[in-house]
Amino acid sequence: MIKYLFQSRLTRIPADIGLLLFSTILVCLPHLLRLPIWTVILCVSVIGWRVLYELKQVPLPGKYLRLSILLGSLAGLFISYSTLIGRHAGSAMLVIMLCLKLLELNKKRDALVIIYISFFIIITGFLFDQSLYTGAYMVLVVWALITTMITYNHYATKGTSVQATIARHFKLAFILMAQAAPLMLLLFFLFPRLPNPLWGLPADAHGGQTGLSDTLEPGRISKLSDNPEVAFRVLFKGSPPAQNKLYWRGPVFTNYDGVRWQTDKNSLSLTRLDLDNQVVSNPVNYQLTLEPHNQRWLFALDIPTTVPERAILTNELQLLNSKPIRSVYRYSVSSALDYQYDMTSVLNIESALSLPTNTAPKTRQFVNKLRSKFKNDGVLVSAVLDHFRQQEFYYSRNPPRLYADHTDEFLFDTRKGYCEQYASAFAVMMRMARIPARIVTGYHGGEINPFSKNLIVRQSDAHSWVEIWLSKRGWLRIDPTSVIPDHRVENTTDLLQRQSREQQAKFLLEKGWASNSIRQLRFALDSIHSHWNSWIVGYDHQRQTNFFSLLGFSNFSMLHVGLLMAASISLAFFIIGLLLFRQRKTIDQPVLKAYEKFCKKLVRCGFEKKPYETATDFAQRVALKRQDLKQDVLHINSLYNQLRYASAPSRELLLNFKTLVQKFRPTQR
Amino acid sequence: MDTRSTDYYQSLINSVVDHIGQIILGKDRAIRLALTCLLCRGHLLIEDLPGMGKTTLAHALAKCMGLQFNRIQFTSDLLPADILGISIFEQANGQFNFHPGPIFSQILVADEINRATPKAQSALLEAMEERQVSIEGETRELPEPFFVIATQNPGHQIGTFPLPESQLDRFFMRIRLGYPNQQAERELLTSQDRRELFDQLSCKLDSQALSELQDAVKTIHTSDNLLDYVQQIISFSREPGNYATGLSPRAGLALLHGAQAWALMSGRDHVLPEDIQTVLPSIVNHRLLPISGIHNDDPESHCQPLLEVPIP
């Protein structure tokens, strides 16, 4: 019997183990979605096993089986990731360990270990995703975990149902979190942010980020076309330019090997002087908040005229940051929408003309024929564009796959393509006609959020176009996709893709597909996301400096920040202490007052409490003589004892006590 | 350690009390007080007239705790070596070998402690305080837990050496059994011999369970209001004119600790004034010296004025 009692399973409140399982599942869920399938099966079956044990007493695995599952899963992880460290393997290992711990959950200590590991796993979630949704989900999970912790540390109150107990614990956990929130905010905003991080994230920490890549081959951009993730947000100083001017310049591709376009690794950095020599007008200034894409390039409207800090401008007019963008990055830049730039002095025109030999013989034939007809470069360009416009070329998100020579096959067989096929074919044709040409990728368009006045550019806005060089005119942007008439766009979504957002919304409204309110909601959400990004995820040294200057501390050092933080926290603790001190006083005095009232009422019935008599003795004395008062008197006494002598009596109890005394009306005999 | 609800501890202790109650009839309160003492890791002195069941209670307690126990019958010719042990020269290997005495046990039942001479008494009482013994220049640890349950006859009996106050203070509690009530008396007379029942007594606790209970006692909440009450009792005992000597800080600690154990037994997680009042007599009576110093005064009423200290 002793053995049973002291080594017993956690059966005190049957619900606490349920609560623990519930929060464990919540903790693992976001990780399970990105783990290899075998770990998901393993974790689900381990949790299922524990549930079966709780419900049907199915025996748990023995020591050796547990050990072999552990070793097996470590081996599995090593096979899956070929390492046990790093972001993916590390978090997978933690999740598996957490689930396996459920199989040896015997004592309170084990439960607490599970809860503490869970807190750690929650944090690791931020290595994968830092969005507002993840943040909100994690707050909920923390809430569940704290509730579980409370349940494991509290005794069940007599006569309360399990549901009521758990509901009370949820409420208590909420209050705890609400009390901790000001401290958290204080620490978050005041903790000194260093200009450079103290330690780096694991090398594989940025693998999952989407965006444009440094090679262009068929299918690369169309893959992005149904991805609604935000690529970046722009805040214009002044009114935003017209939609058709919004070409966000990204990576530029000059080298072509017949299938794939690649960026020129040897591109040169421009000097300020080179830029000044160009003819630019119609400048716009704006601030751009870039989502991490794990590449060095920055986006700017065609063409950038200033260079953000720590970045360079290449001779292909591409902005490159000194380091890959791995967290939300904000920079100010200005662009000239009308421009003429030449820059032959710093540009190797030859590389913009080179083609692998024997590329696209049919196309070469076709171009030669055109060239003999039109000597003027400009006329030739319009002729090629006319060819796209007049012949049966289709615009499609899912064009047929190309097998043989990509350019020939596209121009003469399939005639269906997404922007990258058109850009590639057009650039190849230009080079055959000895007109320097290169492909520019980036984004086109964007939509204005009426709440934040931000322009939102999404991954689905990814686009590619061509730049050709004409003598006297310099580099000129040509967007061959734009000449395909609407009726040759394959389906409605593709059509929408091509149209500006304003037209899109009108179109949707006409069709009755989307109401205005949904659109409004989407914009409101995006506005929240934008604030989240700038104030929480992107809260860095720079932001902190701005924040302090907003508060009126313009000239400060990290030491000041530290002191300010320490002072605020001491103040917070002082206030908490004061409140706790007051609580004791404020509970104690009313209790005595109410009890006095209770005693006075009994004096009228002939019962006087002696000063040395304990409240219980007195109550029992009264109860013995007056059966009619017994219930009330004993109840009031038990509340009084709890209020006076139990640890941390609640205010509800006091209220309850006061009303009971109020209602207590003994009849005199 | 696994923390359990006070309900659980209460039921565990109740089962022990019921168990011992089958042997010692109608003495639940004395049994509970004795258990309180053990839960506070204190030593227990049972004082009563011969034939009241002192030894039986001590025996039953030891057996129910599931601890290894020894018993010494104190006599006037008992020597310290009979309690502590002795080194004997063995010819076979030419060395002195230590033979531990009965004190090396988890529960020591010291029967009729006041029949031994002060020399033997102090050998035991020193070991009680230090929880170790020094024999022939070597210090030996006593087992853990170590309890002494001593029984004694009231001081006025023939052939007794009364324990001095300083040594009485080493006992956490002194309890009396008193005569059984009518119903218990009748059952005692009609049922089988107590000694036969003894063999049926099974062990209800083990040392792990006991130490868990002892740890649980310390977690029982004592509110500021209660501490105020305890302090008023202590200062009353020290006011001139009330007692020859007041309560020592050790006595005050014992009072609070005992009340915590009593609260745990009553299934509460906090101490109430009635817990203090319940354990007060057995904890303070053997420590208080009344001003009159008259021996024929009932020592059990020494504490009465303390029980009339107003509760704040």
PDB file of N, CA and C in Angstrom, chain A residues 1-10 12 106-109 155-156 158 584 588 592 609 611-617 637 640-648, chain B residues 1-9 12 15 204-206 208-209 212 221-226 228-229 267 269-274 277 307-312:
ATOM      1  N   MET A   1       0.827  -1.194   0.000  1.00  0.00           N
ATOM      2  CA  MET A   1       0.000   0.000   0.000  1.00  0.00           C
ATOM      3  C   MET A   1       0.869   1.256   0.000  1.00  0.00           C
ATOM      4  N   ILE A   2       1.903   1.225   0.867  1.00  0.00           N
ATOM      5  CA  ILE A   2       2.810   2.358   0.934  1.00  0.00           C
ATOM      6  C   ILE A   2       3.409   2.610  -0.438  1.00  0.00           C
ATOM      7  N   LYS A   3       3.839   1.518  -1.024  1.00  0.00           N
ATOM      8  CA  LYS A   3       4.460   1.615  -2.342  1.00  0.00           C
ATOM      9  C   LYS A   3       3.518   2.309  -3.313  1.00  0.00           C
ATOM     10  N   TYR A   4       2.270   1.866  -3.261  1.00  0.00           N
ATOM     11  CA  TYR A   4       1.291   2.428  -4.171  1.00  0.00           C
ATOM     12  C   TYR A   4       1.148   3.926  -3.959  1.00  0.00           C
ATOM     13  N   LEU A   5       1.105   4.301  -2.694  1.00  0.00           N
ATOM     14  CA  LEU A   5       0.831   5.702  -2.420  1.00  0.00           C
ATOM     15  C   LEU A   5       2.000   6.590  -2.801  1.00  0.00           C
ATOM     16  N   PHE A   6       3.214   6.100  -2.571  1.00  0.00           N
ATOM     17  CA  PHE A   6       4.329   7.015  -2.754  1.00  0.00           C
ATOM     18  C   PHE A   6       4.987   6.940  -4.114  1.00  0.00           C
ATOM     19  N   GLN A   7       4.753   5.853  -4.809  1.00  0.00           N
ATOM     20  CA  GLN A   7       5.306   5.831  -6.155  1.00  0.00           C
ATOM     21  C   GLN A   7       4.181   5.847  -7.171  1.00  0.00           C
ATOM     22  N   SER A   8       3.046   6.318  -6.717  1.00  0.00           N
ATOM     23  CA  SER A   8       1.876   6.220  -7.568  1.00  0.00           C
ATOM     24  C   SER A   8       1.996   7.134  -8.769  1.00  0.00           C
ATOM     25  N   ARG A   9       1.234   6.810  -9.762  1.00  0.00           N
ATOM     26  CA  ARG A   9       1.176   7.656 -10.965  1.00  0.00           C
ATOM     27  C   ARG A   9       0.456   8.939 -10.613  1.00  0.00           C
ATOM     28  N   LEU A  10       0.509   9.848 -11.565  1.00  0.00           N
ATOM     29  CA  LEU A  10      -0.106  11.145 -11.288  1.00  0.00           C
ATOM     30  C   LEU A  10      -1.606  11.072 -11.466  1.00  0.00           C
ATOM     31  N   ARG A  12      -3.782  12.359  -9.184  1.00  0.00           N
ATOM     32  CA  ARG A  12      -4.417  13.214  -8.189  1.00  0.00           C
ATOM     33  C   ARG A  12      -5.627  13.923  -8.792  1.00  0.00           C
ATOM     34  N   ASN A 106       6.041   9.933 -14.628  1.00  0.00           N
ATOM     35  CA  ASN A 106       5.534   9.251 -13.440  1.00  0.00           C
ATOM     36  C   ASN A 106       5.312  10.204 -12.290  1.00  0.00           C
ATOM     37  N   LYS A 107       6.186  11.196 -12.206  1.00  0.00           N
ATOM     38  CA  LYS A 107       6.145  12.043 -11.025  1.00  0.00           C
ATOM     39  C   LYS A 107       5.939  13.490 -11.444  1.00  0.00           C
ATOM     40  N   LYS A 108       5.716  14.299 -10.434  1.00  0.00           N
ATOM     41  CA  LYS A 108       5.505  15.705 -10.703  1.00  0.00           C
ATOM     42  C   LYS A 108       6.731  16.312 -11.381  1.00  0.00           C
ATOM     43  N   ARG A 109       7.910  15.825 -10.980  1.00  0.00           N
ATOM     44  CA  ARG A 109       9.145  16.350 -11.543  1.00  0.00           C
ATOM     45  C   ARG A 109       9.156  16.156 -13.063  1.00  0.00           C
ATOM     46  N   TYR A 155      -3.245  22.229  -5.087  1.00  0.00           N
ATOM     47  CA  TYR A 155      -4.065  21.125  -4.626  1.00  0.00           C
ATOM     48  C   TYR A 155      -5.481  21.340  -5.113  1.00  0.00           C
ATOM     49  N   ALA A 156      -6.165  20.238  -5.294  1.00  0.00           N
ATOM     50  CA  ALA A 156      -7.564  20.358  -5.676  1.00  0.00           C
ATOM     51  C   ALA A 156      -8.339  20.888  -4.477  1.00  0.00           C
ATOM     52  N   LYS A 158     -11.520  21.165  -2.207  1.00  0.00           N
ATOM     53  CA  LYS A 158     -12.590  20.222  -1.909  1.00  0.00           C
ATOM     54  C   LYS A 158     -13.906  20.714  -2.498  1.00  0.00           C
ATOM     55  N   ARG A 584      -2.539  42.607   1.939  1.00  0.00           N
ATOM     56  CA  ARG A 584      -2.670  41.945   3.232  1.00  0.00           C
ATOM     57  C   ARG A 584      -3.481  42.832   4.162  1.00  0.00           C
ATOM     58  N   ASP A 588      -7.152  42.031   5.680  1.00  0.00           N
ATOM     59  CA  ASP A 588      -7.243  41.728   7.099  1.00  0.00           C
ATOM     60  C   ASP A 588      -8.251  42.612   7.825  1.00  0.00           C
ATOM     61  N   LEU A 592     -11.764  41.429  10.018  1.00  0.00           N
ATOM     62  CA  LEU A 592     -11.998  41.626  11.450  1.00  0.00           C
ATOM     63  C   LEU A 592     -13.274  42.411  11.694  1.00  0.00           C
ATOM     64  N   LYS A 609     -18.392  35.704  22.803  1.00  0.00           N
ATOM     65  CA  LYS A 609     -17.125  35.018  22.528  1.00  0.00           C
ATOM     66  C   LYS A 609     -16.097  35.491  23.536  1.00  0.00           C
ATOM     67  N   PRO A 611     -12.329  36.091  24.860  1.00  0.00           N
ATOM     68  CA  PRO A 611     -11.182  36.507  24.047  1.00  0.00           C
ATOM     69  C   PRO A 611     -10.225  35.355  23.728  1.00  0.00           C
ATOM     70  N   TYR A 612     -10.112  34.371  24.633  1.00  0.00           N
ATOM     71  CA  TYR A 612      -9.158  33.290  24.388  1.00  0.00           C
ATOM     72  C   TYR A 612      -9.792  32.146  23.612  1.00  0.00           C
ATOM     73  N   GLU A 613     -11.093  32.258  23.360  1.00  0.00           N
ATOM     74  CA  GLU A 613     -11.790  31.177  22.688  1.00  0.00           C
ATOM     75  C   GLU A 613     -11.487  31.237  21.184  1.00  0.00           C
ATOM     76  N   THR A 614     -11.165  30.097  20.612  1.00  0.00           N
ATOM     77  CA  THR A 614     -10.927  30.139  19.171  1.00  0.00           C
ATOM     78  C   THR A 614     -12.267  30.265  18.453  1.00  0.00           C
ATOM     79  N   ALA A 615     -12.204  30.776  17.257  1.00  0.00           N
ATOM     80  CA  ALA A 615     -13.433  31.010  16.491  1.00  0.00           C
ATOM     81  C   ALA A 615     -14.191  29.701  16.325  1.00  0.00           C
ATOM     82  N   THR A 616     -13.440  28.622  16.095  1.00  0.00           N
ATOM     83  CA  THR A 616     -14.088  27.334  15.878  1.00  0.00           C
ATOM     84  C   THR A 616     -14.813  26.872  17.142  1.00  0.00           C
ATOM     85  N   ASP A 617     -14.129  27.010  18.298  1.00  0.00           N
ATOM     86  CA  ASP A 617     -14.756  26.597  19.555  1.00  0.00           C
ATOM     87  C   ASP A 617     -16.048  27.374  19.780  1.00  0.00           C
ATOM     88  N   ASN A 637     -17.671  30.553  10.091  1.00  0.00           N
ATOM     89  CA  ASN A 637     -16.439  30.263  10.813  1.00  0.00           C
ATOM     90  C   ASN A 637     -15.367  29.718   9.882  1.00  0.00           C
ATOM     91  N   TYR A 640     -14.002  32.487   7.882  1.00  0.00           N
ATOM     92  CA  TYR A 640     -13.185  33.378   8.722  1.00  0.00           C
ATOM     93  C   TYR A 640     -11.801  32.782   8.934  1.00  0.00           C
ATOM     94  N   ASN A 641     -11.759  31.486   9.252  1.00  0.00           N
ATOM     95  CA  ASN A 641     -10.467  30.835   9.467  1.00  0.00           C
ATOM     96  C   ASN A 641      -9.605  30.892   8.226  1.00  0.00           C
ATOM     97  N   GLN A 642     -10.250  30.667   7.076  1.00  0.00           N
ATOM     98  CA  GLN A 642      -9.468  30.712   5.841  1.00  0.00           C
ATOM     99  C   GLN A 642      -8.914  32.110   5.578  1.00  0.00           C
ATOM    100  N   LEU A 643      -9.774  33.101   5.811  1.00  0.00           N
ATOM    101  CA  LEU A 643      -9.351  34.472   5.534  1.00  0.00           C
ATOM    102  C   LEU A 643      -8.237  34.924   6.471  1.00  0.00           C
ATOM    103  N   ARG A 644      -8.301  34.459   7.707  1.00  0.00           N
ATOM    104  CA  ARG A 644      -7.336  34.922   8.693  1.00  0.00           C
ATOM    105  C   ARG A 644      -6.047  34.121   8.662  1.00  0.00           C
ATOM    106  N   TYR A 645      -6.158  32.834   8.350  1.00  0.00           N
ATOM    107  CA  TYR A 645      -4.991  31.986   8.580  1.00  0.00           C
ATOM    108  C   TYR A 645      -4.469  31.254   7.346  1.00  0.00           C
ATOM    109  N   ALA A 646      -5.261  31.187   6.274  1.00  0.00           N
ATOM    110  CA  ALA A 646      -4.771  30.451   5.101  1.00  0.00           C
ATOM    111  C   ALA A 646      -3.811  31.341   4.321  1.00  0.00           C
ATOM    112  N   SER A 647      -3.033  30.733   3.450  1.00  0.00           N
ATOM    113  CA  SER A 647      -2.101  31.534   2.656  1.00  0.00           C
ATOM    114  C   SER A 647      -2.862  32.163   1.499  1.00  0.00           C
ATOM    115  N   ALA A 648      -2.588  33.458   1.275  1.00  0.00           N
ATOM    116  CA  ALA A 648      -3.149  34.213   0.157  1.00  0.00           C
ATOM    117  C   ALA A 648      -4.644  34.019  -0.041  1.00  0.00           C
TER     118      ALA A 648
ATOM    119  N   MET B   1      10.618  15.595  -4.727  1.00  0.00           N
ATOM    120  CA  MET B   1       9.558  15.004  -3.918  1.00  0.00           C
ATOM    121  C   MET B   1       8.209  15.298  -4.548  1.00  0.00           C
ATOM    122  N   ASP B   2       7.398  14.326  -4.440  1.00  0.00           N
ATOM    123  CA  ASP B   2       6.062  14.483  -4.986  1.00  0.00           C
ATOM    124  C   ASP B   2       5.182  15.144  -3.930  1.00  0.00           C
ATOM    125  N   THR B   3       4.646  16.297  -4.284  1.00  0.00           N
ATOM    126  CA  THR B   3       3.790  16.964  -3.300  1.00  0.00           C
ATOM    127  C   THR B   3       2.366  16.448  -3.443  1.00  0.00           C
ATOM    128  N   ARG B   4       1.795  16.092  -2.351  1.00  0.00           N
ATOM    129  CA  ARG B   4       0.436  15.562  -2.413  1.00  0.00           C
ATOM    130  C   ARG B   4      -0.493  16.455  -1.619  1.00  0.00           C
ATOM    131  N   SER B   5      -1.759  16.185  -1.752  1.00  0.00           N
ATOM    132  CA  SER B   5      -2.721  17.035  -1.066  1.00  0.00           C
ATOM    133  C   SER B   5      -2.736  16.690   0.416  1.00  0.00           C
ATOM    134  N   THR B   6      -3.141  17.684   1.208  1.00  0.00           N
ATOM    135  CA  THR B   6      -3.228  17.453   2.641  1.00  0.00           C
ATOM    136  C   THR B   6      -4.269  16.386   2.957  1.00  0.00           C
ATOM    137  N   ASP B   7      -5.267  16.273   2.092  1.00  0.00           N
ATOM    138  CA  ASP B   7      -6.275  15.218   2.283  1.00  0.00           C
ATOM    139  C   ASP B   7      -5.613  13.864   2.318  1.00  0.00           C
ATOM    140  N   TYR B   8      -4.677  13.707   1.412  1.00  0.00           N
ATOM    141  CA  TYR B   8      -4.007  12.434   1.293  1.00  0.00           C
ATOM    142  C   TYR B   8      -3.217  12.128   2.559  1.00  0.00           C
ATOM    143  N   TYR B   9      -2.499  13.143   3.056  1.00  0.00           N
ATOM    144  CA  TYR B   9      -1.720  12.926   4.266  1.00  0.00           C
ATOM    145  C   TYR B   9      -2.644  12.619   5.439  1.00  0.00           C
ATOM    146  N   LEU B  12      -3.728   9.132   5.326  1.00  0.00           N
ATOM    147  CA  LEU B  12      -2.628   8.231   5.657  1.00  0.00           C
ATOM    148  C   LEU B  12      -2.446   8.174   7.175  1.00  0.00           C
ATOM    149  N   SER B  15      -5.176   6.335   9.004  1.00  0.00           N
ATOM    150  CA  SER B  15      -5.089   4.878   8.962  1.00  0.00           C
ATOM    151  C   SER B  15      -4.107   4.387  10.027  1.00  0.00           C
ATOM    152  N   LYS B 204       2.531   0.283   8.788  1.00  0.00           N
ATOM    153  CA  LYS B 204       1.699   1.153   7.941  1.00  0.00           C
ATOM    154  C   LYS B 204       2.528   2.199   7.193  1.00  0.00           C
ATOM    155  N   LEU B 205       3.720   2.440   7.636  1.00  0.00           N
ATOM    156  CA  LEU B 205       4.547   3.480   7.027  1.00  0.00           C
ATOM    157  C   LEU B 205       5.941   2.904   6.822  1.00  0.00           C
ATOM    158  N   ASP B 206       6.717   3.551   5.955  1.00  0.00           N
ATOM    159  CA  ASP B 206       8.131   3.205   5.912  1.00  0.00           C
ATOM    160  C   ASP B 206       8.938   4.490   6.065  1.00  0.00           C
ATOM    161  N   GLN B 208      10.697   6.193   4.109  1.00  0.00           N
ATOM    162  CA  GLN B 208      10.528   7.193   3.039  1.00  0.00           C
ATOM    163  C   GLN B 208       9.232   7.967   3.238  1.00  0.00           C
ATOM    164  N   ALA B 209       8.162   7.204   3.531  1.00  0.00           N
ATOM    165  CA  ALA B 209       6.866   7.843   3.744  1.00  0.00           C
ATOM    166  C   ALA B 209       6.942   8.776   4.934  1.00  0.00           C
ATOM    167  N   GLU B 212       8.669  11.893   4.091  1.00  0.00           N
ATOM    168  CA  GLU B 212       7.817  12.731   3.244  1.00  0.00           C
ATOM    169  C   GLU B 212       6.794  13.489   4.099  1.00  0.00           C
ATOM    170  N   HIS B 221       1.069  26.257   6.042  1.00  0.00           N
ATOM    171  CA  HIS B 221       1.178  27.723   6.103  1.00  0.00           C
ATOM    172  C   HIS B 221       0.884  28.250   7.506  1.00  0.00           C
ATOM    173  N   THR B 222       1.726  29.162   7.985  1.00  0.00           N
ATOM    174  CA  THR B 222       1.443  29.844   9.245  1.00  0.00           C
ATOM    175  C   THR B 222       1.304  31.321   8.927  1.00  0.00           C
ATOM    176  N   SER B 223       0.108  31.819   9.091  1.00  0.00           N
ATOM    177  CA  SER B 223      -0.146  33.203   8.688  1.00  0.00           C
ATOM    178  C   SER B 223       0.413  34.160   9.732  1.00  0.00           C
ATOM    179  N   ASP B 224       0.513  35.419   9.335  1.00  0.00           N
ATOM    180  CA  ASP B 224       1.018  36.426  10.263  1.00  0.00           C
ATOM    181  C   ASP B 224       0.134  36.541  11.498  1.00  0.00           C
ATOM    182  N   ASN B 225      -1.176  36.394  11.278  1.00  0.00           N
ATOM    183  CA  ASN B 225      -2.099  36.496  12.410  1.00  0.00           C
ATOM    184  C   ASN B 225      -1.828  35.401  13.438  1.00  0.00           C
ATOM    185  N   LEU B 226      -1.493  34.204  12.905  1.00  0.00           N
ATOM    186  CA  LEU B 226      -1.238  33.090  13.806  1.00  0.00           C
ATOM    187  C   LEU B 226       0.070  33.307  14.570  1.00  0.00           C
ATOM    188  N   ASP B 228       1.326  36.072  15.367  1.00  0.00           N
ATOM    189  CA  ASP B 228       1.036  37.048  16.421  1.00  0.00           C
ATOM    190  C   ASP B 228       0.547  36.337  17.677  1.00  0.00           C
ATOM    191  N   TYR B 229      -0.345  35.368  17.471  1.00  0.00           N
ATOM    192  CA  TYR B 229      -0.923  34.635  18.596  1.00  0.00           C
ATOM    193  C   TYR B 229       0.162  33.871  19.344  1.00  0.00           C
ATOM    194  N   GLY B 267      -5.983  17.669   8.071  1.00  0.00           N
ATOM    195  CA  GLY B 267      -6.285  17.855   6.647  1.00  0.00           C
ATOM    196  C   GLY B 267      -6.358  19.298   6.225  1.00  0.00           C
ATOM    197  N   ASP B 269      -4.174  22.992   5.163  1.00  0.00           N
ATOM    198  CA  ASP B 269      -2.852  23.433   4.725  1.00  0.00           C
ATOM    199  C   ASP B 269      -2.440  24.712   5.444  1.00  0.00           C
ATOM    200  N   HIS B 270      -3.148  25.055   6.487  1.00  0.00           N
ATOM    201  CA  HIS B 270      -2.769  26.223   7.283  1.00  0.00           C
ATOM    202  C   HIS B 270      -3.086  25.949   8.758  1.00  0.00           C
ATOM    203  N   VAL B 271      -2.373  26.646   9.642  1.00  0.00           N
ATOM    204  CA  VAL B 271      -2.529  26.413  11.066  1.00  0.00           C
ATOM    205  C   VAL B 271      -3.600  27.350  11.628  1.00  0.00           C
ATOM    206  N   LEU B 272      -4.449  26.813  12.486  1.00  0.00           N
ATOM    207  CA  LEU B 272      -5.476  27.631  13.142  1.00  0.00           C
ATOM    208  C   LEU B 272      -5.138  27.738  14.632  1.00  0.00           C
ATOM    209  N   PRO B 273      -5.683  28.725  15.330  1.00  0.00           N
ATOM    210  CA  PRO B 273      -5.388  28.852  16.769  1.00  0.00           C
ATOM    211  C   PRO B 273      -5.727  27.581  17.543  1.00  0.00           C
ATOM    212  N   GLU B 274      -6.770  26.850  17.104  1.00  0.00           N
ATOM    213  CA  GLU B 274      -7.098  25.651  17.867  1.00  0.00           C
ATOM    214  C   GLU B 274      -6.006  24.590  17.784  1.00  0.00           C
ATOM    215  N   GLN B 277      -3.734  25.519  20.514  1.00  0.00           N
ATOM    216  CA  GLN B 277      -4.301  25.182  21.825  1.00  0.00           C
ATOM    217  C   GLN B 277      -4.276  23.683  22.074  1.00  0.00           C
ATOM    218  N   LEU B 307      -3.490  29.068  27.998  1.00  0.00           N
ATOM    219  CA  LEU B 307      -4.640  28.802  27.128  1.00  0.00           C
ATOM    220  C   LEU B 307      -5.645  29.936  27.190  1.00  0.00           C
ATOM    221  N   GLU B 308      -5.471  30.823  28.184  1.00  0.00           N
ATOM    222  CA  GLU B 308      -6.430  31.919  28.304  1.00  0.00           C
ATOM    223  C   GLU B 308      -5.870  33.230  27.773  1.00  0.00           C
ATOM    224  N   VAL B 309      -4.757  33.134  27.058  1.00  0.00           N
ATOM    225  CA  VAL B 309      -4.231  34.328  26.383  1.00  0.00           C
ATOM    226  C   VAL B 309      -5.190  34.671  25.243  1.00  0.00           C
ATOM    227  N   PRO B 310      -5.610  35.950  25.175  1.00  0.00           N
ATOM    228  CA  PRO B 310      -6.577  36.299  24.111  1.00  0.00           C
ATOM    229  C   PRO B 310      -6.001  36.052  22.714  1.00  0.00           C
ATOM    230  N   ILE B 311      -6.864  35.624  21.851  1.00  0.00           N
ATOM    231  CA  ILE B 311      -6.446  35.392  20.460  1.00  0.00           C
ATOM    232  C   ILE B 311      -6.552  36.715  19.707  1.00  0.00           C
ATOM    233  N   PRO B 312      -5.490  37.178  19.107  1.00  0.00           N
ATOM    234  CA  PRO B 312      -5.573  38.475  18.428  1.00  0.00           C
ATOM    235  C   PRO B 312      -6.422  38.396  17.155  1.00  0.00           C
TER     236      PRO B 312
END
